[in-house]
Amino acid sequence: MRREHLWSRLTASPLVDLVVVGGGATGLGVALDATLRGHTVVLLESNDFGSGTSSRSTKLLHGGVRYLAQGQLPLVREALRERTTVLHLAPHLAQPLPFVMPSYRWWQTPFYGLGLKAYDWLAGHARLGPTRWLSPYQTRHLLPGVAPTGLQGGVLYWDGQFEDARLALALARTAAQAGAEMLNHAEVTALEPIEPAARKGARFRVQVQDRLQGGGCQLHARAVVNATGVWVDGLRRSTGGGAFSPPHAPLVSPSQGVHVVVDRDFLPGDHALLVPRTADGRVLFAVPWLGALLLGTTDTPRADVPSDPEPFDAELDFILTEASRVLQRPVRRPDIRSQWGGLRPLVAAQPGQGGGSSHSLSREHTIVVDPSGLVTVTGGKWTTYRAMAEDVMDTCVANGLLPARPGGSTASHRLVGAPEPGTQAVSLTQPPGPHLYGKEWPQVQACPGADVELGMGLTEAMVRFAARHEYACTVEDVLARRWRVLFLDAALARQMAPRVAAILQDETGLDPYLWSFLQLTTRYQSH
């Protein structure tokens, strides 16, 4: 659907039950849950769906091995349950993945092996495969490229892998199919609580601006959910002040996680590698992803919240040093094909107390209802997006912001493109290809240009499909999230950008923001 049609539908119905601000994993989950419950829903995202933290993860659906070590058993148990649900909802975008933890000291295999057995036990019937102790030979066989010197053995365990950006897009499109209005590049410029005497059914006035074409509109909403991740405090402050809604102390203490992508030949095979304890006590993953190898991550507190955070040199050095300890070939700066940072919205130990070490801050989600009626959700992680959304909607009902309505359950509502149960999906460790579209691939092929390849498997038809059906408006939308070229090979993304821009402009008539994308690619390249 063309963008002007989306805006005209929005302005035609200015009073809605729920406005969701933020198009990351949590906001998208809330929009789908609310729509399936029978509410009228508008979701507004100032950039693109999943463009913040939700497309910058380690691509793992997991209970959290490190959270188990920290004793956060309820969080781990819930995440393991939700892991299975996501695998069912989008099997073309989420699949089981085997991990191997190599041991270089005699005690590591039995010690960590017992912990991973406990991880299996917590999963119960939701476990994806058995945990096994490995000999040095078996470890080298499953992890070609692992450093052999001093190798004592290893442990094999199972977790989940997913394609985060396309899963976010699938949530947006599924919510739209259910009746929600979903707008990307639509910024909330003002959020004003309405005094009780003047409400007439609406609690908030929401001013929205179209960041691509200018103009905008005003909406009236019975309820507003603030799901803007690390930016939730800014939106809360915009409704603060005065007796009606007092100012708010910060809820979030941002933490930066950095990842780098290198060639797959550093660690051939389809098993991921886990280093359970690095030199400074963190966890390091080496994950085969879309034909490349993803290394990460860091956990660095940040006081600022840039929209596209750059990795610090110390973070890159940490990842490369730790990876080189466990890989046979050392990883150097020139080996990096793409590098990026994302900001986790960690909940401060006590509301209003940010800063300090991010290791001690909560990974569980928090929901706050302000005196104005604004509902804010933050924290949590991708794996538990659906449970978080369910909690948000239950909170809205419990606080009288929305009526209780019977509706479908997000636990069984399969996402756009999901193939029929029992269909064998292509592994997400393989290079990007038709499998990422699931059963929609014939529709993609029906678009003009199916035989015109632009690079890394992307065709002209896929760009046209992204513009027509996947809300893509800019070059970044396509090459960063509809097709992960920027995150896999920044130099190649730069080469492909002009042709993608021409196709997008032909499809949408909008400025595809080619120049800003070319500038962006330099930040994803190693220097």
XYZ file of C-alpha atoms in Angstrom:
527
model
C 0.000 0.000 0.000
C 1.316 3.436 -0.913
C 2.305 5.690 1.936
C -0.220 8.419 1.141
C -3.028 5.880 1.489
C -1.797 4.961 4.967
C -1.820 8.601 6.012
C -5.258 9.253 4.538
C -6.686 6.299 6.464
C -5.062 7.582 9.616
C -6.500 11.075 9.324
C -9.946 9.677 8.517
C -10.186 8.055 11.981
C -8.558 10.448 14.457
C -9.990 8.682 17.556
C -8.432 5.282 18.303
C -8.316 2.960 21.273
C -4.547 2.687 21.447
C -1.522 4.508 20.084
C 1.763 2.619 20.408
C 4.867 4.793 20.174
C 7.897 2.788 19.098
C 8.287 0.166 16.387
C 10.801 -2.146 18.007
C 10.122 -5.694 19.167
C 8.064 -4.666 22.198
C 5.948 -2.025 20.478
C 5.239 -4.304 17.532
C 4.234 -7.091 19.902
C 1.862 -4.737 21.756
C 0.277 -3.580 18.504
C -0.404 -7.157 17.417
C -1.728 -8.239 20.812
C -4.050 -5.224 21.099
C -5.374 -5.651 17.560
C -6.121 -9.331 18.100
C -8.048 -8.340 21.237
C -10.322 -6.184 19.084
C -8.947 -2.709 19.761
C -8.310 -0.045 17.117
C -4.554 0.472 17.065
C -2.070 2.881 15.500
C 1.663 2.263 15.818
C 4.050 5.146 15.133
C 7.776 4.679 14.576
C 9.994 7.715 14.002
C 12.524 5.772 11.913
C 11.882 2.270 10.560
C 10.449 -0.835 12.147
C 13.203 -2.529 14.146
C 15.743 0.146 13.248
C 16.969 0.627 16.825
C 18.106 -2.074 19.208
C 15.736 -4.646 17.685
C 17.843 -5.124 14.536
C 21.197 -5.054 16.358
C 20.967 -8.153 18.544
C 23.186 -11.248 18.631
C 20.397 -12.989 16.647
C 19.740 -15.464 19.462
C 16.427 -16.668 20.853
C 17.599 -17.859 24.220
C 16.817 -18.245 27.867
C 20.094 -16.574 28.755
C 22.960 -18.791 29.880
C 24.604 -15.871 31.691
C 21.315 -15.016 33.433
C 21.227 -18.596 34.727
C 24.677 -18.053 36.247
C 23.322 -14.900 37.908
C 20.481 -16.874 39.481
C 17.696 -15.166 37.474
C 15.717 -18.401 37.197
C 12.241 -16.883 36.565
C 13.637 -14.835 33.671
C 15.385 -17.868 32.190
C 12.324 -20.104 32.554
C 10.010 -17.570 30.901
C 12.457 -16.958 28.057
C 12.864 -20.687 27.371
C 9.091 -21.043 27.161
C 8.796 -18.050 24.829
C 11.684 -19.331 22.715
C 9.562 -22.318 21.726
C 6.595 -20.087 20.937
C 8.585 -17.872 18.572
C 10.051 -20.920 16.824
C 6.482 -22.033 16.121
C 5.174 -18.624 15.027
C 7.870 -17.938 12.403
C 9.842 -21.089 11.518
C 11.311 -19.389 8.420
C 12.842 -16.682 10.625
C 13.594 -18.585 13.855
C 15.229 -21.996 14.189
C 17.142 -24.179 16.670
C 20.917 -23.744 16.661
C 23.566 -25.977 18.280
C 26.277 -24.319 20.391
C 29.632 -25.645 21.521
C 31.512 -24.321 24.529
C 35.197 -25.333 24.169
C 37.133 -26.037 27.392
C 40.761 -25.098 27.916
C 40.980 -26.078 31.600
C 40.253 -29.500 33.017
C 37.402 -28.323 35.240
C 35.475 -26.319 32.645
C 33.721 -29.218 30.895
C 32.160 -30.744 34.036
C 31.489 -27.354 35.665
C 29.819 -25.623 32.732
C 28.328 -28.874 31.520
C 26.358 -29.239 34.746
C 25.131 -25.660 34.374
C 23.988 -26.327 30.830
C 22.269 -29.530 31.985
C 20.350 -27.318 34.422
C 19.506 -25.057 31.453
C 18.015 -28.124 29.735
C 16.121 -29.070 32.871
C 14.568 -25.598 33.140
C 13.410 -25.861 29.513
C 11.587 -29.119 30.235
C 9.495 -30.203 27.241
C 10.588 -27.018 25.443
C 14.210 -28.121 25.182
C 15.597 -28.178 21.637
C 18.153 -30.931 22.013
C 20.244 -32.754 24.615
C 23.356 -31.297 26.224
C 26.428 -33.501 25.692
C 30.007 -33.576 26.949
C 32.539 -33.608 24.096
C 36.051 -34.940 23.721
C 38.773 -32.703 22.237
C 38.382 -34.539 18.907
C 34.596 -34.049 18.866
C 34.986 -30.383 19.762
C 37.410 -29.772 16.890
C 35.103 -31.673 14.535
C 32.076 -29.517 15.422
C 34.087 -26.281 15.571
C 36.516 -26.286 12.644
C 38.751 -23.302 13.236
C 38.774 -23.476 17.034
C 42.204 -23.031 18.642
C 43.541 -26.564 19.269
C 46.362 -25.762 21.691
C 45.383 -26.791 25.215
C 41.867 -27.877 24.196
C 40.471 -30.199 26.893
C 37.051 -30.919 25.370
C 33.758 -29.082 25.295
C 30.021 -29.066 25.871
C 27.285 -29.122 23.219
C 23.953 -27.476 23.982
C 21.022 -26.011 22.021
C 19.409 -22.602 21.763
C 17.540 -20.651 19.095
C 18.624 -18.334 16.302
C 16.473 -15.799 14.461
C 16.634 -13.003 11.892
C 15.741 -10.045 14.084
C 15.022 -7.340 11.493
C 12.762 -9.513 9.369
C 10.984 -10.875 12.437
C 10.213 -7.275 13.438
C 8.900 -6.639 9.931
C 6.783 -9.804 10.083
C 5.227 -8.593 13.339
C 4.422 -5.204 11.764
C 2.821 -6.778 8.708
C 0.898 -9.338 10.765
C -0.532 -6.559 12.935
C -1.493 -4.624 9.794
C -3.235 -7.673 8.345
C -5.197 -7.956 11.595
C -6.361 -4.327 11.250
C -3.728 -2.101 12.888
C -2.418 1.042 11.197
C 1.375 0.794 11.115
C 3.475 3.798 10.112
C 7.240 4.021 9.975
C 9.096 7.330 9.548
C 6.248 8.919 11.532
C 7.454 10.904 14.529
C 5.419 11.795 17.596
C 6.224 15.483 18.077
C 3.798 16.133 20.953
C 1.945 13.949 23.428
C -0.534 15.894 25.524
C -2.749 14.454 28.269
C -6.333 15.707 28.076
C -7.901 17.048 31.273
C -10.682 14.749 32.580
C -13.420 17.322 31.973
C -12.518 17.628 28.285
C -11.751 14.014 27.373
C -14.873 12.863 25.488
C -13.483 9.334 25.425
C -9.871 10.265 24.670
C -7.116 10.570 27.261
C -4.337 11.869 24.958
C -3.781 14.118 21.973
C -0.941 12.834 19.802
C 0.714 15.070 17.215
C 2.406 13.138 14.420
C 4.757 14.330 11.677
C 5.609 12.519 8.448
C 9.406 12.639 8.356
C 9.574 11.767 4.652
C 6.930 13.936 3.016
C 6.245 16.595 5.635
C 2.817 17.322 7.014
C 1.156 15.186 9.625
C -1.975 14.887 11.710
C -3.371 14.866 15.218
C -4.809 11.732 16.821
C -6.913 11.239 19.924
C -6.260 8.052 21.868
C -7.953 6.343 24.791
C -4.552 4.922 25.784
C -0.913 5.385 24.782
C 1.876 2.859 25.248
C 5.422 4.188 25.347
C 7.584 1.401 23.878
C 10.503 3.490 22.653
C 13.281 1.419 24.238
C 16.194 3.485 25.521
C 14.230 6.632 24.627
C 11.246 5.983 26.950
C 12.341 8.609 29.459
C 12.218 11.359 26.848
C 8.591 10.602 26.004
C 7.662 10.374 29.681
C 9.201 13.782 30.329
C 7.175 15.264 27.489
C 3.979 14.551 29.461
C 5.428 15.689 32.791
C 5.257 18.965 34.638
C 2.534 20.573 36.690
C 0.093 18.964 39.067
C -1.562 16.852 36.358
C 1.512 14.733 35.720
C 4.658 15.336 37.792
C 8.168 15.094 36.314
C 9.690 11.636 36.107
C 13.034 10.272 37.222
C 14.834 8.093 34.609
C 13.760 4.472 34.280
C 16.489 3.341 31.900
C 20.242 3.012 32.182
C 21.423 2.352 28.603
C 24.061 -0.263 27.878
C 25.832 -0.583 24.549
C 26.344 -3.932 22.886
C 28.717 -4.077 19.903
C 28.988 -6.750 17.209
C 31.354 -7.311 14.315
C 30.953 -9.521 11.246
C 33.832 -11.402 9.635
C 34.150 -14.105 6.996
C 32.691 -17.493 7.827
C 35.999 -19.253 7.174
C 37.223 -18.154 10.615
C 34.795 -20.767 11.998
C 33.344 -23.002 9.262
C 30.390 -25.218 10.069
C 26.917 -24.718 11.469
C 27.670 -24.717 15.197
C 27.948 -21.512 17.206
C 30.702 -20.998 19.769
C 30.257 -19.786 23.340
C 32.999 -18.425 25.587
C 31.273 -18.469 28.995
C 33.753 -16.195 30.729
C 36.095 -13.769 29.022
C 39.058 -12.013 30.638
C 36.736 -9.403 32.191
C 33.931 -11.801 33.113
C 31.633 -11.322 30.124
C 30.216 -13.805 27.622
C 31.398 -13.961 23.990
C 29.527 -15.585 21.093
C 30.718 -16.522 17.610
C 27.529 -17.222 15.657
C 27.199 -18.385 12.036
C 24.639 -15.994 10.538
C 23.487 -15.624 6.921
C 26.734 -16.954 5.485
C 29.007 -14.870 7.726
C 30.318 -15.069 11.300
C 28.919 -12.726 13.960
C 31.155 -11.921 16.946
C 29.903 -10.182 20.089
C 28.977 -8.700 22.342
C 29.975 -5.984 24.805
C 28.143 -4.462 27.781
C 29.229 -0.833 28.118
C 27.199 1.770 30.070
C 26.333 4.921 28.106
C 24.927 8.194 29.342
C 23.792 9.337 25.890
C 21.296 7.627 23.567
C 22.293 8.206 19.916
C 20.018 6.689 17.274
C 22.920 4.891 15.577
C 25.652 4.405 18.197
C 29.198 3.831 17.009
C 31.367 1.131 18.579
C 34.124 2.370 20.857
C 37.661 1.335 19.924
C 38.000 -0.464 23.265
C 34.904 -2.545 22.491
C 36.229 -3.598 19.101
C 39.600 -4.458 20.625
C 37.877 -6.529 23.307
C 35.869 -8.584 20.780
C 38.829 -9.179 18.471
C 41.189 -10.066 21.327
C 38.786 -12.509 22.942
C 37.842 -14.095 19.613
C 41.512 -14.518 18.731
C 42.103 -16.394 21.999
C 39.675 -19.137 21.007
C 39.994 -19.181 17.198
C 42.903 -20.734 15.342
C 43.288 -17.648 13.117
C 43.606 -14.283 14.878
C 40.933 -11.743 13.906
C 42.246 -8.289 12.940
C 40.616 -4.940 12.188
C 40.982 -5.375 8.378
C 38.978 -8.628 8.661
C 35.848 -6.766 9.787
C 33.194 -6.580 7.064
C 30.658 -4.728 9.200
C 30.522 -3.354 12.740
C 27.702 -1.773 14.699
C 26.402 -0.962 18.151
C 22.982 -1.201 19.761
C 21.629 0.186 23.022
C 19.890 -2.073 25.529
C 17.180 -0.415 27.653
C 18.284 -1.856 30.980
C 16.083 -1.015 33.932
C 17.997 0.857 36.625
C 18.482 -0.993 39.916
C 16.019 1.492 41.395
C 13.873 3.810 39.267
C 15.735 7.050 38.800
C 19.175 5.605 39.546
C 20.987 5.169 36.265
C 24.683 4.768 35.595
C 27.127 2.357 37.147
C 27.929 -1.096 35.857
C 25.377 -2.499 33.450
C 26.209 -6.061 34.571
C 24.089 -5.587 37.705
C 21.056 -4.024 36.044
C 17.850 -5.914 35.363
C 17.207 -7.660 32.027
C 13.575 -8.180 33.052
C 10.954 -5.818 31.727
C 9.210 -3.137 33.758
C 5.792 -1.558 33.165
C 4.956 1.818 34.701
C 1.632 3.661 34.563
C 2.171 7.382 35.063
C -0.436 9.671 36.682
C -1.316 10.933 33.206
C -2.268 7.385 32.186
C 0.756 6.921 29.929
C 1.878 3.276 30.006
C 5.634 2.795 29.660
C 7.297 -0.565 29.070
C 11.037 -1.060 28.985
C 13.706 -3.675 29.645
C 13.301 -7.297 28.660
C 14.724 -8.855 25.510
C 13.700 -10.043 22.058
C 12.916 -13.599 23.113
C 10.199 -12.454 25.518
C 8.619 -9.762 23.320
C 5.274 -11.591 23.185
C 4.997 -12.092 26.953
C 5.945 -8.451 27.491
C 3.210 -7.312 25.107
C 0.659 -9.493 26.878
C 1.652 -7.984 30.230
C 1.306 -4.467 28.816
C -2.213 -5.102 27.548
C -3.250 -6.755 30.814
C -1.925 -3.669 32.623
C -3.977 -1.367 30.389
C -7.123 -3.346 31.218
C -6.344 -3.611 34.943
C -5.911 0.174 35.169
C -9.152 0.938 33.348
C -7.418 2.445 30.331
C -8.909 -0.054 27.886
C -11.872 -2.425 28.213
C -11.332 -6.167 28.384
C -12.257 -7.783 25.074
C -12.063 -11.384 23.924
C -9.730 -11.959 21.029
C -7.136 -14.180 19.436
C -3.992 -15.228 21.238
C -0.588 -14.134 19.989
C 0.801 -17.477 21.190
C -0.899 -19.274 18.294
C -1.252 -16.522 15.663
C 1.436 -17.365 13.103
C 3.287 -14.500 11.467
C 3.222 -13.376 7.846
C 5.166 -15.741 5.610
C 5.228 -18.644 8.068
C 5.265 -21.895 6.069
C 2.895 -24.710 6.851
C 3.795 -26.789 9.924
C 6.207 -29.554 9.067
C 7.823 -27.656 6.191
C 11.603 -27.927 6.305
C 13.119 -24.439 6.544
C 16.560 -23.538 5.175
C 19.051 -22.813 7.944
C 19.637 -19.196 8.943
C 23.346 -19.967 8.986
C 23.233 -20.061 5.176
C 23.588 -16.925 2.983
C 20.424 -14.830 2.618
C 17.995 -16.242 0.085
C 14.342 -17.009 -0.738
C 13.885 -18.897 2.548
C 13.649 -15.577 4.413
C 10.307 -14.898 2.703
C 8.717 -18.204 3.670
C 5.581 -18.936 1.681
C 5.513 -15.396 0.235
C 8.368 -16.155 -2.158
C 6.057 -16.668 -5.198
C 4.620 -13.170 -4.621
C 8.143 -11.751 -4.577
C 8.981 -13.488 -7.839
C 5.846 -12.055 -9.437
C 7.253 -8.513 -9.143
C 9.176 -7.083 -12.145
C 12.907 -7.760 -12.199
C 13.043 -11.234 -10.668
C 16.040 -12.067 -12.871
C 17.974 -8.835 -12.200
C 20.414 -9.382 -9.326
C 21.867 -6.383 -7.509
C 24.272 -8.225 -5.197
C 24.245 -10.715 -2.275
C 21.164 -12.429 -3.692
C 19.047 -9.269 -3.716
C 17.034 -8.772 -6.912
C 15.128 -5.857 -8.381
C 11.907 -7.783 -7.701
C 12.769 -8.034 -4.007
C 13.316 -4.273 -3.773
C 9.974 -3.648 -5.479
C 8.272 -6.116 -3.126
C 9.872 -4.313 -0.165
C 8.454 -1.000 -1.385
C 4.996 -2.362 -2.202
C 4.389 -4.707 0.722
C 7.105 -4.232 3.377
C 6.946 -0.482 4.128
C 10.415 0.189 2.663
C 10.923 3.867 1.798
C 14.681 4.504 1.952
C 17.859 2.785 0.840
C 18.652 2.107 4.480
C 15.271 0.405 4.971
C 16.148 -2.038 2.194
C 19.881 -2.645 2.623
C 19.956 -2.583 6.437
C 16.754 -4.428 7.370
C 14.766 -5.895 4.436
C 18.015 -7.441 3.223
C 20.928 -7.412 5.692
C 23.688 -6.245 3.336
C 24.791 -3.300 5.507
C 25.132 -5.601 8.527
C 26.958 -8.293 6.548
C 29.210 -6.317 4.199
C 29.191 -2.518 4.478
C 31.420 -1.987 1.431
C 29.110 -4.064 -0.759
C 26.086 -2.171 0.573
C 27.704 1.072 -0.566
C 28.202 -0.332 -4.078
C 24.595 -1.554 -4.318
C 22.974 1.601 -2.947
C 22.578 3.689 -6.165
C 20.679 0.952 -8.029
C 18.457 0.269 -5.029
C 17.749 3.998 -4.728
C 16.646 4.231 -8.367
C 14.204 1.326 -7.973
C 12.785 2.733 -4.749
C 12.249 6.160 -6.260
C 10.488 4.568 -9.209
C 8.194 2.636 -6.856
C 7.431 5.277 -4.226
C 8.176 8.652 -5.768
C 9.983 9.527 -2.512
C 13.535 10.662 -1.947
C 15.338 7.399 -1.042
C 17.966 9.312 1.008
C 20.868 7.842 -0.939
C 23.470 10.365 0.258
C 22.742 9.824 3.958
C 23.007 6.060 3.434
C 26.391 6.403 1.733
C 27.583 8.372 4.745
C 26.184 5.706 7.059
C 28.148 2.899 5.378
C 31.447 4.473 6.440
C 30.441 4.012 10.091
C 29.898 0.278 9.563
C 33.333 -0.256 8.014
C 36.546 -0.918 9.906
C 39.059 1.939 9.948
